[in-house]
Coordinates of C-alpha atoms and ligand atoms in Angstrom, one line a residue:
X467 CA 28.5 -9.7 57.2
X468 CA 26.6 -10.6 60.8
X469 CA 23.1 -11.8 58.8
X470 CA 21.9 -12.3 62.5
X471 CA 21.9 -8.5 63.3
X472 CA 19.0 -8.6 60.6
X473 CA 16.9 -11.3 62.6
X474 CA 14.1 -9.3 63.8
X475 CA 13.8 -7.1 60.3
X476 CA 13.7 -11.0 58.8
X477 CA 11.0 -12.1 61.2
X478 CA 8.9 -9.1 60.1
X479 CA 9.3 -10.2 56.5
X480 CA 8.5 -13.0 57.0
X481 CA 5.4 -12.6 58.6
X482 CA 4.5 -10.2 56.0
X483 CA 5.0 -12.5 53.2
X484 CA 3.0 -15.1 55.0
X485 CA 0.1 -13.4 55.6
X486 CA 0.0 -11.4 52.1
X487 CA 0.3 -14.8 50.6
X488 CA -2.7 -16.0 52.5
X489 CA -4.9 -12.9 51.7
X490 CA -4.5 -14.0 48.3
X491 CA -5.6 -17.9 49.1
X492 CA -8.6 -16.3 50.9
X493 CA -9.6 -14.4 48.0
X494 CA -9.5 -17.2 45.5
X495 CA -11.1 -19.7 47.7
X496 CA -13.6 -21.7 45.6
X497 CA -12.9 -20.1 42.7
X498 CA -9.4 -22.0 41.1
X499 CA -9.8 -22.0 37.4
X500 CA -6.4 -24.1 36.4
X501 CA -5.3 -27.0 38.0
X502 CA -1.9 -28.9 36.2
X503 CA -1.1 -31.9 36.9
X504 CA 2.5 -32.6 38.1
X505 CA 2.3 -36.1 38.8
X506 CA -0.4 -38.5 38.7
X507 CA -2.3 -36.8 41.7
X508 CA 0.1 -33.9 42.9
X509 CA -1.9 -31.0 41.4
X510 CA -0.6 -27.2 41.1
X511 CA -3.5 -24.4 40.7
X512 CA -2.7 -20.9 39.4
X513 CA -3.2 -19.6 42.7
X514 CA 0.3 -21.9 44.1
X515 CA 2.1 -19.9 41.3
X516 CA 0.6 -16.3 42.1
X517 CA 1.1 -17.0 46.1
X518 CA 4.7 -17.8 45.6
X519 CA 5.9 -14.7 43.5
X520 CA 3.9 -12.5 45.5
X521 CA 6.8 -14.1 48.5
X522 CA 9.4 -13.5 46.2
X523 CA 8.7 -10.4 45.8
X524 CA 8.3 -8.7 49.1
X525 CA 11.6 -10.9 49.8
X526 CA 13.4 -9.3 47.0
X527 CA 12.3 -6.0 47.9
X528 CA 14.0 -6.1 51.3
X529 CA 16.7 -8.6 50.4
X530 CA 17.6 -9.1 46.8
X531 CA 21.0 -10.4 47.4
X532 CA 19.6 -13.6 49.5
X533 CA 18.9 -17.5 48.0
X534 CA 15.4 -18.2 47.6
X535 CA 14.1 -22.1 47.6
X536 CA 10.7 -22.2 46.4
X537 CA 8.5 -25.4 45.8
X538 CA 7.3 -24.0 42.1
X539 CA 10.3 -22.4 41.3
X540 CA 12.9 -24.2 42.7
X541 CA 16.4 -22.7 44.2
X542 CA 17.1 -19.4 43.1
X543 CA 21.1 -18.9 41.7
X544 CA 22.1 -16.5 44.7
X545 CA 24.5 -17.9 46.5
X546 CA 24.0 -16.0 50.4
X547 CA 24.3 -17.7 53.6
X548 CA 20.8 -17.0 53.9
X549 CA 18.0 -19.1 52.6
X550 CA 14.4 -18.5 52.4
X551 CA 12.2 -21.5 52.3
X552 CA 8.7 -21.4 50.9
X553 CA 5.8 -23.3 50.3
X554 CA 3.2 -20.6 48.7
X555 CA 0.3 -23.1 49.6
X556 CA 0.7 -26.2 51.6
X557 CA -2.7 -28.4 51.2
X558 CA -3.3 -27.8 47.5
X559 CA -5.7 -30.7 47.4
X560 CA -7.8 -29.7 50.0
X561 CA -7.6 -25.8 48.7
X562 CA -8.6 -26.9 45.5
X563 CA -11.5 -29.4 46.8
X564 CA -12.8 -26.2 49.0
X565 CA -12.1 -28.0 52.3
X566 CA -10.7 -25.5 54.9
X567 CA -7.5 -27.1 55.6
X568 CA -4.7 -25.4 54.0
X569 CA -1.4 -22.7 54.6
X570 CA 1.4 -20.7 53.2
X571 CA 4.4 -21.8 55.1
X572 CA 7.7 -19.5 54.8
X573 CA 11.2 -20.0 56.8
X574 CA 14.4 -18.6 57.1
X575 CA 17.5 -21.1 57.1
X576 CA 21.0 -19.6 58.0
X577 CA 24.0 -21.3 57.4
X578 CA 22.0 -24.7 57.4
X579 CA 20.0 -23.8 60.4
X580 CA 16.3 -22.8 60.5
X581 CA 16.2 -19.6 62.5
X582 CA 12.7 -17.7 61.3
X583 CA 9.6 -19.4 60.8
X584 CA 5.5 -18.7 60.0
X585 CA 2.7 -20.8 58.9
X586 CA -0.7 -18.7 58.1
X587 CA -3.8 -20.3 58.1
X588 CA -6.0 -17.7 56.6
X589 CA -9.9 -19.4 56.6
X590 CA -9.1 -19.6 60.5
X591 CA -7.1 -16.4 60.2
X592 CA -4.1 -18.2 62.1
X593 CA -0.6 -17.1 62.4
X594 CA 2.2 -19.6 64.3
X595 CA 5.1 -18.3 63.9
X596 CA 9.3 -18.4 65.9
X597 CA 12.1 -17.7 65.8
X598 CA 14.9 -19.6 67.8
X599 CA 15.6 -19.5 71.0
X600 CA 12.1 -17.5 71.3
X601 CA 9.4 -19.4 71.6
X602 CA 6.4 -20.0 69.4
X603 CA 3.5 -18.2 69.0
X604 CA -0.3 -18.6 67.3
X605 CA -1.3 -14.5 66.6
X606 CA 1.2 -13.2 69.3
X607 CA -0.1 -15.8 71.9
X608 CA 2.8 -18.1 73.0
X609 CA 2.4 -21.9 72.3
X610 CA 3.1 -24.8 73.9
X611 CA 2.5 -28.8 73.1
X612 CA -0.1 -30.4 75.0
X613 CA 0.9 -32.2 78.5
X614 CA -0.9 -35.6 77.4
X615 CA 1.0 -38.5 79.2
X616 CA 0.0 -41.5 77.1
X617 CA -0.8 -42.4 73.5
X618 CA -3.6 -44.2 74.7
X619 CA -5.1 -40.4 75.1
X620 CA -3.5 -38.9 71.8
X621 CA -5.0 -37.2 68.9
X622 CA -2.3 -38.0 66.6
X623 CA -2.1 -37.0 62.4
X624 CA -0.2 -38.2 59.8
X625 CA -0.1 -37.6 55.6
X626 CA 0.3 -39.8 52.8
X627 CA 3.2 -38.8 50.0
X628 CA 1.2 -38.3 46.5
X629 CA 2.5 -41.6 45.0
X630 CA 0.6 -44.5 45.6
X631 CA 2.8 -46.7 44.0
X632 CA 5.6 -46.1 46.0
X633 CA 7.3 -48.3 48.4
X634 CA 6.6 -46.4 51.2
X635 CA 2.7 -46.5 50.4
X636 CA 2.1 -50.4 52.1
X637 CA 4.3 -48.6 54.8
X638 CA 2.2 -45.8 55.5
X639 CA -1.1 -47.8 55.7
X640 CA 0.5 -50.4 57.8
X641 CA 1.8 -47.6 60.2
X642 CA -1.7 -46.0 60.3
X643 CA -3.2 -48.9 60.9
X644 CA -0.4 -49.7 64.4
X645 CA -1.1 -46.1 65.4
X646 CA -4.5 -46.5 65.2
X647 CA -5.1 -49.4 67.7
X648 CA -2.9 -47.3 70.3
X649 CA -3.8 -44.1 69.9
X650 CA -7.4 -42.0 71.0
X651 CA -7.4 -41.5 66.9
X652 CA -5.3 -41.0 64.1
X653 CA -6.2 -37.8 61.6
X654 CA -4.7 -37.6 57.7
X655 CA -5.2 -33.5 57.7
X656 CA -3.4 -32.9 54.4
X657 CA -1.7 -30.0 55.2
X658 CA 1.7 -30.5 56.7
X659 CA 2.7 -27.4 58.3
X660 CA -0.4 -26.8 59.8
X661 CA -0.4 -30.5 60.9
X662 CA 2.9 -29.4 62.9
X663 CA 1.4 -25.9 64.2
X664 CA -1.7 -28.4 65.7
X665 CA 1.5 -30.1 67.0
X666 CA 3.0 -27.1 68.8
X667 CA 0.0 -25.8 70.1
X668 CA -1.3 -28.8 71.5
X669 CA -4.2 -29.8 69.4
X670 CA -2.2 -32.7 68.2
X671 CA 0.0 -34.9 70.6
X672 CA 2.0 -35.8 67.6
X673 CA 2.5 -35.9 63.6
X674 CA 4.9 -38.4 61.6
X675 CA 5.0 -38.6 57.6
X676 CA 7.7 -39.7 54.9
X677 CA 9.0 -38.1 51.4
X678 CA 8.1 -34.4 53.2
X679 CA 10.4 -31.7 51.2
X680 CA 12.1 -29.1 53.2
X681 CA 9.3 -26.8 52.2
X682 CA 6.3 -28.7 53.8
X683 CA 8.3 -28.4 57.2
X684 CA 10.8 -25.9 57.7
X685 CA 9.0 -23.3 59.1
X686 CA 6.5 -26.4 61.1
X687 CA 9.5 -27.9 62.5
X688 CA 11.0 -25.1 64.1
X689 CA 7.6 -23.6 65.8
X690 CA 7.1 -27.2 67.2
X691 CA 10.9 -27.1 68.8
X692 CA 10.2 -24.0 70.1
X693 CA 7.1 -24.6 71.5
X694 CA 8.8 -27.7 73.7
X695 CA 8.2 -30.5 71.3
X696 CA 10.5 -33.3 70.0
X697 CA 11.4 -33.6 66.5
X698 CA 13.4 -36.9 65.2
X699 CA 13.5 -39.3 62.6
X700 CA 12.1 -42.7 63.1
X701 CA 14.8 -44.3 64.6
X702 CA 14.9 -41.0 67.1
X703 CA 18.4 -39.9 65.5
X704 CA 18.4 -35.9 64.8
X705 CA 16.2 -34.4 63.0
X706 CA 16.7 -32.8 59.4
X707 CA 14.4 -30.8 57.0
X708 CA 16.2 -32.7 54.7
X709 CA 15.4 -36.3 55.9
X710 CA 13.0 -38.5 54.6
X711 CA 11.7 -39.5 58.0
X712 CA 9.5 -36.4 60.5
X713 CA 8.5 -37.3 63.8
X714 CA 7.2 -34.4 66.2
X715 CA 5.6 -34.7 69.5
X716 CA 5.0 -33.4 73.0
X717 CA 7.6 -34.8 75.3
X718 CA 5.4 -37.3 76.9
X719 CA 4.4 -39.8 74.1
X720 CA 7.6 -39.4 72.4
X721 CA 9.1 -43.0 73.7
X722 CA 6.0 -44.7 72.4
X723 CA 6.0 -43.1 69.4
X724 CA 9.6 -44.8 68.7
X725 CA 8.0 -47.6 69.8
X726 CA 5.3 -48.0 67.1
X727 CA 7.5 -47.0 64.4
X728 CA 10.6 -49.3 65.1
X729 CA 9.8 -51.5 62.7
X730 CA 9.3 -49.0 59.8
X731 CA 13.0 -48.1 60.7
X732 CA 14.9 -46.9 57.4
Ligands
LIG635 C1 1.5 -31.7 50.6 C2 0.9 -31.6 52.0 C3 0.4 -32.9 52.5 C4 1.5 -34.0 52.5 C5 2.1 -34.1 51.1 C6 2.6 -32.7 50.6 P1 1.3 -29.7 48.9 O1 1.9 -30.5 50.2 O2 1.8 -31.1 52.9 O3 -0.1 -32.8 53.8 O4 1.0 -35.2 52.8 O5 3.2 -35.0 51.1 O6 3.2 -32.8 49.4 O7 1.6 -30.5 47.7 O8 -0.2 -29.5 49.2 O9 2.1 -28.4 49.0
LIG636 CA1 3.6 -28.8 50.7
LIG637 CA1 2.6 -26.5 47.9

């Protein structure tokens, strides 16, 4: 079966689930009642949970038969080429603090390759969404990264992975701390995929983070490539959802974003 014939009814789904997710983050937005805890600091609210099967379930209702990877429930048993990837609310912190930075990020992976993607900001009612080989798009508007020549004049952002007693933790300070003497200034948003949509659009020059999971940037990494950025690891090799190293930016500060992070080379 050609699962690509079914690309646009996908993209439609998609965007469906992502912004009935968000509708329900909107309307429980300052009101969470039960946070767990699932590590020392990495928190999960009822609302994660109800976002997530409401995706599952508009999925299933189109297409049973395909795998589902989901960050509460984990990978579905299906065994189909095609994979949905979903993060029912990315920023749970901030969500669960009341500060306004937050998303539902959904994508489509066939055969190992990220094809369909949307991230829905829904306090600033913003959809970025793509498919590849089509551009990227904030509400229907096409998107592009910004044209900033230098990192000198670069809003950049990064986020720290929950564990603090990590080995990467010195790391991340230390690489804060070089971007920050070279760049205009260095934001910690908390909310990767949005942090990657402020990427393709331009509002960021450029985002790098380590530990990410697939779900915090599949759907983020393929509106940035379509919207003309550059997506590697550290080290510049290609870039996977699956790698511990992201770095995304326009094409101008890219080189000197290599630069600052050679010596935090895996
Ligand atoms: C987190 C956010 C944050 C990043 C963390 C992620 P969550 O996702 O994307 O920006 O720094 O590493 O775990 O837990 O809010 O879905
Ligand atoms: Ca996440
Ligand atoms: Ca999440």
């Amino acid at each position: 079966m050609d699962f690509r014939k079914d690309l646009n009814q996908i993209y439609s789904v998609c965007l469906e689930a992502t912004r009935t997710a968000g509708k329900i983050l909107k309307d429980s937005y300052g009101e969470v009642k039960t946070i767990d805890f699932k590590g020392s600091i990495d928190i999960v609210t009822d609302v994660d949970k109800k976002a997530e099967d409401e995706i599952i379930k508009i999925i299933k209702s189109h297409f049973p038969e395909h795998t589902i990877l989901a960050e509460e429930s984990g990978l579905s048993d299906k065994h189909s080429k095609v994979k949905w990837i979903i993060d029912p609310l990315d920023g749970t912190t901030n969500f669960s603090h009341g500060y306004k930075c937050f998303s539902v990020s959904v994508a489509v992976e066939i055969e190992g390759e990220v094809v369909v993607g949307a991230v829905f900001d829904p306090m600033a009612d913003e959809l970025f969404s793509a498919q590849k080989d089509k551009d990227a798009f904030l509400n229907g508007e096409k998107i592009n990264v910004s044209e900033v020549k230098t990192l000198k004049h670069s809003l950049l952002c990064t986020g720290f992975y929950y564990n603090v007693e990590g080995k990467n933790f010195a790391e991340n300070i230390e690489m804060f701390k070089a971007f920050s003497k070279r760049a205009q200034a260095v934001r910690r948003d908390g909310s990767a995929a949005l942090d990657l949509c402020y990427v393709a659009c331009g509002r960021f020059e450029a985002f790098w983070e380590m530990d990410l999971k697939a779900w915090d940037i599949a759907a983020g990494s393929l509106i940035v490539k379509e919207a003309g950025g550059r997506l590697s690891d550290y080290s510049g090799n290609v870039f996977s959802i699956y790698k511990e190293e992201v770095l995304v930016s326009n094409e101008k500060i890219f080189s000197e974003m290599l630069e600052v992070l050679k010596p935090f080379r895996s």
